[in-house]
């Protein structure tokens, strides 16, 4: 594909990748779709792009191990899932991928391939921000923005599982969904100004960025932490955070089999459930991008690569 609209996503025949020692070759059954996918496709992220076009998009996969030279963790036939190579090209929308074995974890036994493919980027973003960065625990007051989306719905559940008091923002029709996730306070951002309605948060997971970030600083208690998942922290936000006595950190998700296994464990123990709103065939990847870019998805969008 070249950068452009959804129409640039076209089927292509490419060589099957060959795994190096320590890598596995995985037959992809399903591929998760994330906002970064349509931002990359449109050429707006990252600056300079991912390299020469055309290439195969996608980072989230679930599938079956075919081979793995000198790999000890997995055997052919094992069901795995992973966030691969991010932010380098990974070719996750392809029929086969190769990546280091330690970028994969075992697929949660309770999930279909489509459900498992929905988890890696969103689940790792939630886990790494809340657990590794913000160290959310019992009683931590956490504001999750875009709480009904892919990252948000998993973040709410992970935070609740760790004993946090969770406030989530979503439009009113999604407040029932948030209640099902265990969210303590649902805020309809279309009706009220979140920056003046929510107060005294220890942690804000900012999944909106842009103009929203400055206002979200006002929801923090002194010393509280905002984790910004979109772009860099602007000088204006840095100055405002200093003036308010709050902290801001930028965040970019990383491949992480340990975090993935932790999320898988929560799923298998039914502490976290993944919600897949749309499953489309790979041939409709452009339509999947269009749906996602409308910014209204509840949970996740997944491409079924092999029809499972
Ligand atoms: N830095 C990183 O490593 C990283 C990793 C993953 C994702 N991200 C970024 O995080 C953002 C969220 O990702 P995602 O996968 O969760 O997106 P998503 O699933 O596409 O988010 C869709 C949700 O956003 C909600 N929403 C839209 N505008 C809102 C607003 N103003 N306030 C509250 N909710 C709003 C919608 O709910 P309503 O219909 O109720 O509006 C919808 O449920 C994206 O920009 C993505 O690129 C960053």
PDB file of N, CA and C in Angstrom, residues 172-267:
ATOM      1  N   UNK A 172     -23.377   9.018  26.832  1.00  0.00           N
ATOM      2  CA  UNK A 172     -24.357   8.371  27.718  1.00  0.00           C
ATOM      3  C   UNK A 172     -24.797   6.968  27.267  1.00  0.00           C
ATOM      4  N   UNK A 173     -25.010   6.717  25.964  1.00  0.00           N
ATOM      5  CA  UNK A 173     -25.446   5.362  25.583  1.00  0.00           C
ATOM      6  C   UNK A 173     -24.457   4.269  25.969  1.00  0.00           C
ATOM      7  N   UNK A 174     -23.240   4.642  26.269  1.00  0.00           N
ATOM      8  CA  UNK A 174     -22.219   3.639  26.607  1.00  0.00           C
ATOM      9  C   UNK A 174     -22.038   3.479  28.113  1.00  0.00           C
ATOM     10  N   UNK A 175     -22.849   4.172  28.914  1.00  0.00           N
ATOM     11  CA  UNK A 175     -22.651   4.095  30.366  1.00  0.00           C
ATOM     12  C   UNK A 175     -23.046   2.735  30.932  1.00  0.00           C
ATOM     13  N   UNK A 176     -23.989   2.058  30.283  1.00  0.00           N
ATOM     14  CA  UNK A 176     -24.306   0.686  30.694  1.00  0.00           C
ATOM     15  C   UNK A 176     -23.117  -0.236  30.467  1.00  0.00           C
ATOM     16  N   UNK A 177     -22.451  -0.036  29.327  1.00  0.00           N
ATOM     17  CA  UNK A 177     -21.242  -0.819  29.021  1.00  0.00           C
ATOM     18  C   UNK A 177     -20.175  -0.566  30.093  1.00  0.00           C
ATOM     19  N   UNK A 178     -19.994   0.704  30.462  1.00  0.00           N
ATOM     20  CA  UNK A 178     -18.990   1.027  31.486  1.00  0.00           C
ATOM     21  C   UNK A 178     -19.357   0.390  32.823  1.00  0.00           C
ATOM     22  N   UNK A 179     -20.647   0.402  33.151  1.00  0.00           N
ATOM     23  CA  UNK A 179     -21.069  -0.215  34.424  1.00  0.00           C
ATOM     24  C   UNK A 179     -20.703  -1.702  34.428  1.00  0.00           C
ATOM     25  N   UNK A 180     -20.866  -2.349  33.283  1.00  0.00           N
ATOM     26  CA  UNK A 180     -20.521  -3.770  33.173  1.00  0.00           C
ATOM     27  C   UNK A 180     -19.032  -4.034  33.337  1.00  0.00           C
ATOM     28  N   UNK A 181     -18.229  -3.001  33.118  1.00  0.00           N
ATOM     29  CA  UNK A 181     -16.781  -3.131  33.306  1.00  0.00           C
ATOM     30  C   UNK A 181     -16.377  -2.874  34.755  1.00  0.00           C
ATOM     31  N   UNK A 182     -17.353  -2.429  35.561  1.00  0.00           N
ATOM     32  CA  UNK A 182     -17.066  -2.132  36.965  1.00  0.00           C
ATOM     33  C   UNK A 182     -16.724  -0.685  37.236  1.00  0.00           C
ATOM     34  N   UNK A 183     -16.872   0.177  36.222  1.00  0.00           N
ATOM     35  CA  UNK A 183     -16.523   1.597  36.391  1.00  0.00           C
ATOM     36  C   UNK A 183     -17.400   2.219  37.490  1.00  0.00           C
ATOM     37  N   UNK A 184     -16.765   2.949  38.405  1.00  0.00           N
ATOM     38  CA  UNK A 184     -17.491   3.519  39.543  1.00  0.00           C
ATOM     39  C   UNK A 184     -18.283   4.761  39.157  1.00  0.00           C
ATOM     40  N   UNK A 185     -17.650   5.625  38.336  1.00  0.00           N
ATOM     41  CA  UNK A 185     -18.314   6.878  37.944  1.00  0.00           C
ATOM     42  C   UNK A 185     -18.190   7.033  36.430  1.00  0.00           C
ATOM     43  N   UNK A 186     -19.328   7.091  35.754  1.00  0.00           N
ATOM     44  CA  UNK A 186     -19.307   7.330  34.312  1.00  0.00           C
ATOM     45  C   UNK A 186     -19.656   8.794  34.063  1.00  0.00           C
ATOM     46  N   UNK A 187     -18.851   9.454  33.255  1.00  0.00           N
ATOM     47  CA  UNK A 187     -19.050  10.876  32.968  1.00  0.00           C
ATOM     48  C   UNK A 187     -19.365  11.032  31.483  1.00  0.00           C
ATOM     49  N   UNK A 188     -20.482  11.681  31.194  1.00  0.00           N
ATOM     50  CA  UNK A 188     -20.869  11.926  29.806  1.00  0.00           C
ATOM     51  C   UNK A 188     -20.176  13.201  29.330  1.00  0.00           C
ATOM     52  N   UNK A 189     -19.093  13.002  28.597  1.00  0.00           N
ATOM     53  CA  UNK A 189     -18.281  14.145  28.177  1.00  0.00           C
ATOM     54  C   UNK A 189     -19.007  15.039  27.173  1.00  0.00           C
ATOM     55  N   UNK A 190     -20.110  14.530  26.604  1.00  0.00           N
ATOM     56  CA  UNK A 190     -20.864  15.359  25.651  1.00  0.00           C
ATOM     57  C   UNK A 190     -21.766  16.359  26.373  1.00  0.00           C
ATOM     58  N   UNK A 191     -22.001  16.126  27.652  1.00  0.00           N
ATOM     59  CA  UNK A 191     -22.919  16.983  28.407  1.00  0.00           C
ATOM     60  C   UNK A 191     -22.219  17.860  29.433  1.00  0.00           C
ATOM     61  N   UNK A 192     -21.096  17.376  29.957  1.00  0.00           N
ATOM     62  CA  UNK A 192     -20.394  18.149  30.991  1.00  0.00           C
ATOM     63  C   UNK A 192     -18.933  18.310  30.597  1.00  0.00           C
ATOM     64  N   UNK A 193     -18.326  19.322  31.175  1.00  0.00           N
ATOM     65  CA  UNK A 193     -16.896  19.568  30.959  1.00  0.00           C
ATOM     66  C   UNK A 193     -16.122  18.704  31.955  1.00  0.00           C
ATOM     67  N   UNK A 194     -15.430  17.712  31.434  1.00  0.00           N
ATOM     68  CA  UNK A 194     -14.716  16.763  32.311  1.00  0.00           C
ATOM     69  C   UNK A 194     -13.721  17.511  33.202  1.00  0.00           C
ATOM     70  N   UNK A 195     -13.104  18.548  32.653  1.00  0.00           N
ATOM     71  CA  UNK A 195     -12.044  19.241  33.396  1.00  0.00           C
ATOM     72  C   UNK A 195     -12.575  19.985  34.618  1.00  0.00           C
ATOM     73  N   UNK A 196     -13.865  20.276  34.637  1.00  0.00           N
ATOM     74  CA  UNK A 196     -14.419  20.955  35.817  1.00  0.00           C
ATOM     75  C   UNK A 196     -15.295  20.024  36.657  1.00  0.00           C
ATOM     76  N   UNK A 197     -15.617  18.846  36.126  1.00  0.00           N
ATOM     77  CA  UNK A 197     -16.521  17.920  36.816  1.00  0.00           C
ATOM     78  C   UNK A 197     -15.756  16.887  37.634  1.00  0.00           C
ATOM     79  N   UNK A 198     -14.611  16.472  37.140  1.00  0.00           N
ATOM     80  CA  UNK A 198     -13.829  15.423  37.808  1.00  0.00           C
ATOM     81  C   UNK A 198     -12.689  16.086  38.580  1.00  0.00           C
ATOM     82  N   UNK A 199     -12.471  15.625  39.820  1.00  0.00           N
ATOM     83  CA  UNK A 199     -11.445  16.225  40.674  1.00  0.00           C
ATOM     84  C   UNK A 199     -10.632  15.160  41.411  1.00  0.00           C
ATOM     85  N   UNK A 200      -9.454  15.546  41.878  1.00  0.00           N
ATOM     86  CA  UNK A 200      -8.674  14.763  42.850  1.00  0.00           C
ATOM     87  C   UNK A 200      -8.259  13.384  42.366  1.00  0.00           C
ATOM     88  N   UNK A 201      -8.001  13.264  41.080  1.00  0.00           N
ATOM     89  CA  UNK A 201      -7.544  11.965  40.579  1.00  0.00           C
ATOM     90  C   UNK A 201      -6.046  11.785  40.860  1.00  0.00           C
ATOM     91  N   UNK A 202      -5.671  10.564  41.175  1.00  0.00           N
ATOM     92  CA  UNK A 202      -4.242  10.243  41.329  1.00  0.00           C
ATOM     93  C   UNK A 202      -3.599  10.031  39.956  1.00  0.00           C
ATOM     94  N   UNK A 203      -4.371   9.447  39.049  1.00  0.00           N
ATOM     95  CA  UNK A 203      -3.846   9.084  37.727  1.00  0.00           C
ATOM     96  C   UNK A 203      -4.890   9.403  36.667  1.00  0.00           C
ATOM     97  N   UNK A 204      -4.447  10.008  35.576  1.00  0.00           N
ATOM     98  CA  UNK A 204      -5.309  10.185  34.403  1.00  0.00           C
ATOM     99  C   UNK A 204      -4.679   9.436  33.242  1.00  0.00           C
ATOM    100  N   UNK A 205      -5.431   8.524  32.643  1.00  0.00           N
ATOM    101  CA  UNK A 205      -4.991   7.882  31.409  1.00  0.00           C
ATOM    102  C   UNK A 205      -5.594   8.692  30.266  1.00  0.00           C
ATOM    103  N   UNK A 206      -4.743   9.494  29.621  1.00  0.00           N
ATOM    104  CA  UNK A 206      -5.205  10.415  28.576  1.00  0.00           C
ATOM    105  C   UNK A 206      -5.118   9.710  27.228  1.00  0.00           C
ATOM    106  N   UNK A 207      -6.267   9.235  26.761  1.00  0.00           N
ATOM    107  CA  UNK A 207      -6.346   8.557  25.462  1.00  0.00           C
ATOM    108  C   UNK A 207      -6.896   9.495  24.393  1.00  0.00           C
ATOM    109  N   UNK A 208      -6.935  10.796  24.700  1.00  0.00           N
ATOM    110  CA  UNK A 208      -7.490  11.775  23.766  1.00  0.00           C
ATOM    111  C   UNK A 208      -6.419  12.712  23.219  1.00  0.00           C
ATOM    112  N   UNK A 209      -5.551  13.217  24.107  1.00  0.00           N
ATOM    113  CA  UNK A 209      -4.478  14.108  23.685  1.00  0.00           C
ATOM    114  C   UNK A 209      -4.993  15.426  23.137  1.00  0.00           C
ATOM    115  N   UNK A 210      -4.155  16.097  22.353  1.00  0.00           N
ATOM    116  CA  UNK A 210      -4.530  17.355  21.709  1.00  0.00           C
ATOM    117  C   UNK A 210      -5.019  18.377  22.712  1.00  0.00           C
ATOM    118  N   UNK A 211      -6.138  19.019  22.362  1.00  0.00           N
ATOM    119  CA  UNK A 211      -6.676  20.090  23.193  1.00  0.00           C
ATOM    120  C   UNK A 211      -7.205  19.581  24.528  1.00  0.00           C
ATOM    121  N   UNK A 212      -7.437  18.287  24.654  1.00  0.00           N
ATOM    122  CA  UNK A 212      -8.029  17.748  25.882  1.00  0.00           C
ATOM    123  C   UNK A 212      -7.040  17.748  27.052  1.00  0.00           C
ATOM    124  N   UNK A 213      -5.758  17.639  26.747  1.00  0.00           N
ATOM    125  CA  UNK A 213      -4.782  17.349  27.802  1.00  0.00           C
ATOM    126  C   UNK A 213      -4.700  18.468  28.844  1.00  0.00           C
ATOM    127  N   UNK A 214      -4.696  19.712  28.387  1.00  0.00           N
ATOM    128  CA  UNK A 214      -4.591  20.823  29.339  1.00  0.00           C
ATOM    129  C   UNK A 214      -5.706  20.769  30.381  1.00  0.00           C
ATOM    130  N   UNK A 215      -6.937  20.571  29.921  1.00  0.00           N
ATOM    131  CA  UNK A 215      -8.073  20.512  30.830  1.00  0.00           C
ATOM    132  C   UNK A 215      -7.987  19.323  31.779  1.00  0.00           C
ATOM    133  N   UNK A 216      -7.484  18.203  31.253  1.00  0.00           N
ATOM    134  CA  UNK A 216      -7.399  17.002  32.092  1.00  0.00           C
ATOM    135  C   UNK A 216      -6.424  17.189  33.257  1.00  0.00           C
ATOM    136  N   UNK A 217      -5.463  18.088  33.102  1.00  0.00           N
ATOM    137  CA  UNK A 217      -4.548  18.367  34.216  1.00  0.00           C
ATOM    138  C   UNK A 217      -5.326  18.840  35.444  1.00  0.00           C
ATOM    139  N   UNK A 218      -6.443  19.535  35.210  1.00  0.00           N
ATOM    140  CA  UNK A 218      -7.239  20.076  36.325  1.00  0.00           C
ATOM    141  C   UNK A 218      -7.949  18.988  37.122  1.00  0.00           C
ATOM    142  N   UNK A 219      -8.024  17.776  36.560  1.00  0.00           N
ATOM    143  CA  UNK A 219      -8.717  16.696  37.278  1.00  0.00           C
ATOM    144  C   UNK A 219      -7.798  15.988  38.266  1.00  0.00           C
ATOM    145  N   UNK A 220      -6.494  16.330  38.230  1.00  0.00           N
ATOM    146  CA  UNK A 220      -5.521  15.651  39.093  1.00  0.00           C
ATOM    147  C   UNK A 220      -5.401  16.320  40.459  1.00  0.00           C
ATOM    148  N   UNK A 221      -5.121  15.517  41.474  1.00  0.00           N
ATOM    149  CA  UNK A 221      -4.718  16.082  42.769  1.00  0.00           C
ATOM    150  C   UNK A 221      -3.278  16.580  42.635  1.00  0.00           C
ATOM    151  N   UNK A 222      -2.826  17.452  43.537  1.00  0.00           N
ATOM    152  CA  UNK A 222      -1.417  17.854  43.503  1.00  0.00           C
ATOM    153  C   UNK A 222      -0.523  16.614  43.569  1.00  0.00           C
ATOM    154  N   UNK A 223       0.471  16.555  42.693  1.00  0.00           N
ATOM    155  CA  UNK A 223       1.371  15.402  42.649  1.00  0.00           C
ATOM    156  C   UNK A 223       0.863  14.267  41.786  1.00  0.00           C
ATOM    157  N   UNK A 224      -0.390  14.363  41.309  1.00  0.00           N
ATOM    158  CA  UNK A 224      -0.965  13.303  40.475  1.00  0.00           C
ATOM    159  C   UNK A 224      -0.264  13.215  39.126  1.00  0.00           C
ATOM    160  N   UNK A 225      -0.535  12.126  38.407  1.00  0.00           N
ATOM    161  CA  UNK A 225       0.181  11.816  37.172  1.00  0.00           C
ATOM    162  C   UNK A 225      -0.763  11.653  35.998  1.00  0.00           C
ATOM    163  N   UNK A 226      -0.512  12.392  34.920  1.00  0.00           N
ATOM    164  CA  UNK A 226      -1.230  12.185  33.657  1.00  0.00           C
ATOM    165  C   UNK A 226      -0.318  11.419  32.702  1.00  0.00           C
ATOM    166  N   UNK A 227      -0.815  10.301  32.170  1.00  0.00           N
ATOM    167  CA  UNK A 227      -0.064   9.522  31.185  1.00  0.00           C
ATOM    168  C   UNK A 227      -0.653   9.832  29.816  1.00  0.00           C
ATOM    169  N   UNK A 228       0.174  10.447  28.971  1.00  0.00           N
ATOM    170  CA  UNK A 228      -0.269  10.915  27.647  1.00  0.00           C
ATOM    171  C   UNK A 228       0.087   9.870  26.603  1.00  0.00           C
ATOM    172  N   UNK A 229      -0.924   9.314  25.946  1.00  0.00           N
ATOM    173  CA  UNK A 229      -0.670   8.233  24.990  1.00  0.00           C
ATOM    174  C   UNK A 229      -0.617   8.727  23.552  1.00  0.00           C
ATOM    175  N   UNK A 230      -0.833  10.012  23.344  1.00  0.00           N
ATOM    176  CA  UNK A 230      -0.864  10.523  21.973  1.00  0.00           C
ATOM    177  C   UNK A 230       0.123  11.677  21.835  1.00  0.00           C
ATOM    178  N   UNK A 231       1.156  11.478  21.048  1.00  0.00           N
ATOM    179  CA  UNK A 231       2.102  12.549  20.757  1.00  0.00           C
ATOM    180  C   UNK A 231       3.018  12.879  21.922  1.00  0.00           C
ATOM    181  N   UNK A 232       3.714  13.966  21.745  1.00  0.00           N
ATOM    182  CA  UNK A 232       4.671  14.430  22.752  1.00  0.00           C
ATOM    183  C   UNK A 232       3.983  15.373  23.731  1.00  0.00           C
ATOM    184  N   UNK A 233       4.605  15.592  24.880  1.00  0.00           N
ATOM    185  CA  UNK A 233       4.100  16.568  25.840  1.00  0.00           C
ATOM    186  C   UNK A 233       4.548  17.949  25.354  1.00  0.00           C
ATOM    187  N   UNK A 234       3.581  18.820  25.081  1.00  0.00           N
ATOM    188  CA  UNK A 234       3.926  20.131  24.525  1.00  0.00           C
ATOM    189  C   UNK A 234       4.521  21.024  25.611  1.00  0.00           C
ATOM    190  N   UNK A 235       5.286  22.040  25.212  1.00  0.00           N
ATOM    191  CA  UNK A 235       5.811  22.989  26.210  1.00  0.00           C
ATOM    192  C   UNK A 235       4.681  23.626  27.020  1.00  0.00           C
ATOM    193  N   UNK A 236       3.549  23.886  26.377  1.00  0.00           N
ATOM    194  CA  UNK A 236       2.413  24.492  27.077  1.00  0.00           C
ATOM    195  C   UNK A 236       1.899  23.568  28.187  1.00  0.00           C
ATOM    196  N   UNK A 237       1.790  22.286  27.878  1.00  0.00           N
ATOM    197  CA  UNK A 237       1.328  21.324  28.887  1.00  0.00           C
ATOM    198  C   UNK A 237       2.376  21.174  29.990  1.00  0.00           C
ATOM    199  N   UNK A 238       3.640  21.161  29.617  1.00  0.00           N
ATOM    200  CA  UNK A 238       4.704  21.058  30.626  1.00  0.00           C
ATOM    201  C   UNK A 238       4.629  22.235  31.599  1.00  0.00           C
ATOM    202  N   UNK A 239       4.457  23.443  31.062  1.00  0.00           N
ATOM    203  CA  UNK A 239       4.373  24.645  31.921  1.00  0.00           C
ATOM    204  C   UNK A 239       3.135  24.584  32.815  1.00  0.00           C
ATOM    205  N   UNK A 240       2.007  24.173  32.229  1.00  0.00           N
ATOM    206  CA  UNK A 240       0.763  24.117  33.003  1.00  0.00           C
ATOM    207  C   UNK A 240       0.864  23.071  34.117  1.00  0.00           C
ATOM    208  N   UNK A 241       1.502  21.942  33.817  1.00  0.00           N
ATOM    209  CA  UNK A 241       1.655  20.896  34.837  1.00  0.00           C
ATOM    210  C   UNK A 241       2.521  21.403  35.982  1.00  0.00           C
ATOM    211  N   UNK A 242       3.593  22.101  35.638  1.00  0.00           N
ATOM    212  CA  UNK A 242       4.474  22.651  36.687  1.00  0.00           C
ATOM    213  C   UNK A 242       3.704  23.637  37.550  1.00  0.00           C
ATOM    214  N   UNK A 243       2.924  24.485  36.906  1.00  0.00           N
ATOM    215  CA  UNK A 243       2.164  25.500  37.652  1.00  0.00           C
ATOM    216  C   UNK A 243       1.148  24.857  38.589  1.00  0.00           C
ATOM    217  N   UNK A 244       0.602  23.713  38.206  1.00  0.00           N
ATOM    218  CA  UNK A 244      -0.414  23.039  39.023  1.00  0.00           C
ATOM    219  C   UNK A 244       0.198  22.050  40.005  1.00  0.00           C
ATOM    220  N   UNK A 245       1.486  21.784  39.874  1.00  0.00           N
ATOM    221  CA  UNK A 245       2.114  20.800  40.768  1.00  0.00           C
ATOM    222  C   UNK A 245       1.702  19.369  40.451  1.00  0.00           C
ATOM    223  N   UNK A 246       1.477  19.085  39.158  1.00  0.00           N
ATOM    224  CA  UNK A 246       1.146  17.719  38.745  1.00  0.00           C
ATOM    225  C   UNK A 246       2.199  17.240  37.741  1.00  0.00           C
ATOM    226  N   UNK A 247       2.183  15.946  37.472  1.00  0.00           N
ATOM    227  CA  UNK A 247       3.191  15.343  36.602  1.00  0.00           C
ATOM    228  C   UNK A 247       2.555  14.837  35.305  1.00  0.00           C
ATOM    229  N   UNK A 248       3.340  14.871  34.240  1.00  0.00           N
ATOM    230  CA  UNK A 248       2.881  14.361  32.943  1.00  0.00           C
ATOM    231  C   UNK A 248       3.994  13.514  32.352  1.00  0.00           C
ATOM    232  N   UNK A 249       3.625  12.352  31.817  1.00  0.00           N
ATOM    233  CA  UNK A 249       4.627  11.546  31.109  1.00  0.00           C
ATOM    234  C   UNK A 249       4.058  11.056  29.792  1.00  0.00           C
ATOM    235  N   UNK A 250       4.865  11.128  28.727  1.00  0.00           N
ATOM    236  CA  UNK A 250       4.410  10.545  27.457  1.00  0.00           C
ATOM    237  C   UNK A 250       4.611   9.033  27.509  1.00  0.00           C
ATOM    238  N   UNK A 251       3.869   8.336  26.675  1.00  0.00           N
ATOM    239  CA  UNK A 251       3.930   6.868  26.703  1.00  0.00           C
ATOM    240  C   UNK A 251       3.793   6.310  25.295  1.00  0.00           C
ATOM    241  N   UNK A 252       4.604   5.296  24.984  1.00  0.00           N
ATOM    242  CA  UNK A 252       4.437   4.526  23.741  1.00  0.00           C
ATOM    243  C   UNK A 252       4.560   3.046  24.093  1.00  0.00           C
ATOM    244  N   UNK A 253       3.576   2.276  23.674  1.00  0.00           N
ATOM    245  CA  UNK A 253       3.521   0.859  24.040  1.00  0.00           C
ATOM    246  C   UNK A 253       4.702   0.094  23.443  1.00  0.00           C
ATOM    247  N   UNK A 254       5.109  -0.977  24.131  1.00  0.00           N
ATOM    248  CA  UNK A 254       6.226  -1.811  23.672  1.00  0.00           C
ATOM    249  C   UNK A 254       5.808  -3.271  23.640  1.00  0.00           C
ATOM    250  N   UNK A 255       6.329  -4.047  22.664  1.00  0.00           N
ATOM    251  CA  UNK A 255       6.128  -5.500  22.719  1.00  0.00           C
ATOM    252  C   UNK A 255       6.600  -6.037  24.068  1.00  0.00           C
ATOM    253  N   UNK A 256       5.861  -7.000  24.637  1.00  0.00           N
ATOM    254  CA  UNK A 256       6.105  -7.323  26.050  1.00  0.00           C
ATOM    255  C   UNK A 256       5.357  -8.618  26.390  1.00  0.00           C
ATOM    256  N   UNK A 257       6.069  -9.746  26.258  1.00  0.00           N
ATOM    257  CA  UNK A 257       5.371 -11.016  26.495  1.00  0.00           C
ATOM    258  C   UNK A 257       4.985 -11.185  27.958  1.00  0.00           C
ATOM    259  N   UNK A 258       5.740 -10.564  28.861  1.00  0.00           N
ATOM    260  CA  UNK A 258       5.397 -10.684  30.280  1.00  0.00           C
ATOM    261  C   UNK A 258       4.083  -9.956  30.576  1.00  0.00           C
ATOM    262  N   UNK A 259       3.969  -8.745  30.064  1.00  0.00           N
ATOM    263  CA  UNK A 259       2.720  -8.004  30.243  1.00  0.00           C
ATOM    264  C   UNK A 259       1.552  -8.712  29.573  1.00  0.00           C
ATOM    265  N   UNK A 260       1.834  -9.278  28.399  1.00  0.00           N
ATOM    266  CA  UNK A 260       0.787  -9.981  27.665  1.00  0.00           C
ATOM    267  C   UNK A 260       0.302 -11.206  28.446  1.00  0.00           C
ATOM    268  N   UNK A 261       1.252 -11.926  29.025  1.00  0.00           N
ATOM    269  CA  UNK A 261       0.874 -13.101  29.822  1.00  0.00           C
ATOM    270  C   UNK A 261       0.059 -12.674  31.039  1.00  0.00           C
ATOM    271  N   UNK A 262       0.390 -11.520  31.603  1.00  0.00           N
ATOM    272  CA  UNK A 262      -0.374 -11.027  32.763  1.00  0.00           C
ATOM    273  C   UNK A 262      -1.807 -10.693  32.345  1.00  0.00           C
ATOM    274  N   UNK A 263      -1.951 -10.059  31.192  1.00  0.00           N
ATOM    275  CA  UNK A 263      -3.300  -9.742  30.700  1.00  0.00           C
ATOM    276  C   UNK A 263      -4.054 -11.032  30.375  1.00  0.00           C
ATOM    277  N   UNK A 264      -3.358 -11.987  29.741  1.00  0.00           N
ATOM    278  CA  UNK A 264      -3.995 -13.266  29.407  1.00  0.00           C
ATOM    279  C   UNK A 264      -4.485 -13.975  30.667  1.00  0.00           C
ATOM    280  N   UNK A 265      -3.672 -13.893  31.712  1.00  0.00           N
ATOM    281  CA  UNK A 265      -4.061 -14.536  32.982  1.00  0.00           C
ATOM    282  C   UNK A 265      -5.343 -13.900  33.532  1.00  0.00           C
ATOM    283  N   UNK A 266      -5.427 -12.564  33.471  1.00  0.00           N
ATOM    284  CA  UNK A 266      -6.651 -11.886  33.944  1.00  0.00           C
ATOM    285  C   UNK A 266      -7.857 -12.301  33.113  1.00  0.00           C
ATOM    286  N   UNK A 267      -7.634 -12.487  31.818  1.00  0.00           N
ATOM    287  CA  UNK A 267      -8.735 -12.913  30.944  1.00  0.00           C
ATOM    288  C   UNK A 267      -9.182 -14.324  31.303  1.00  0.00           C
TER     289      UNK A 267
END
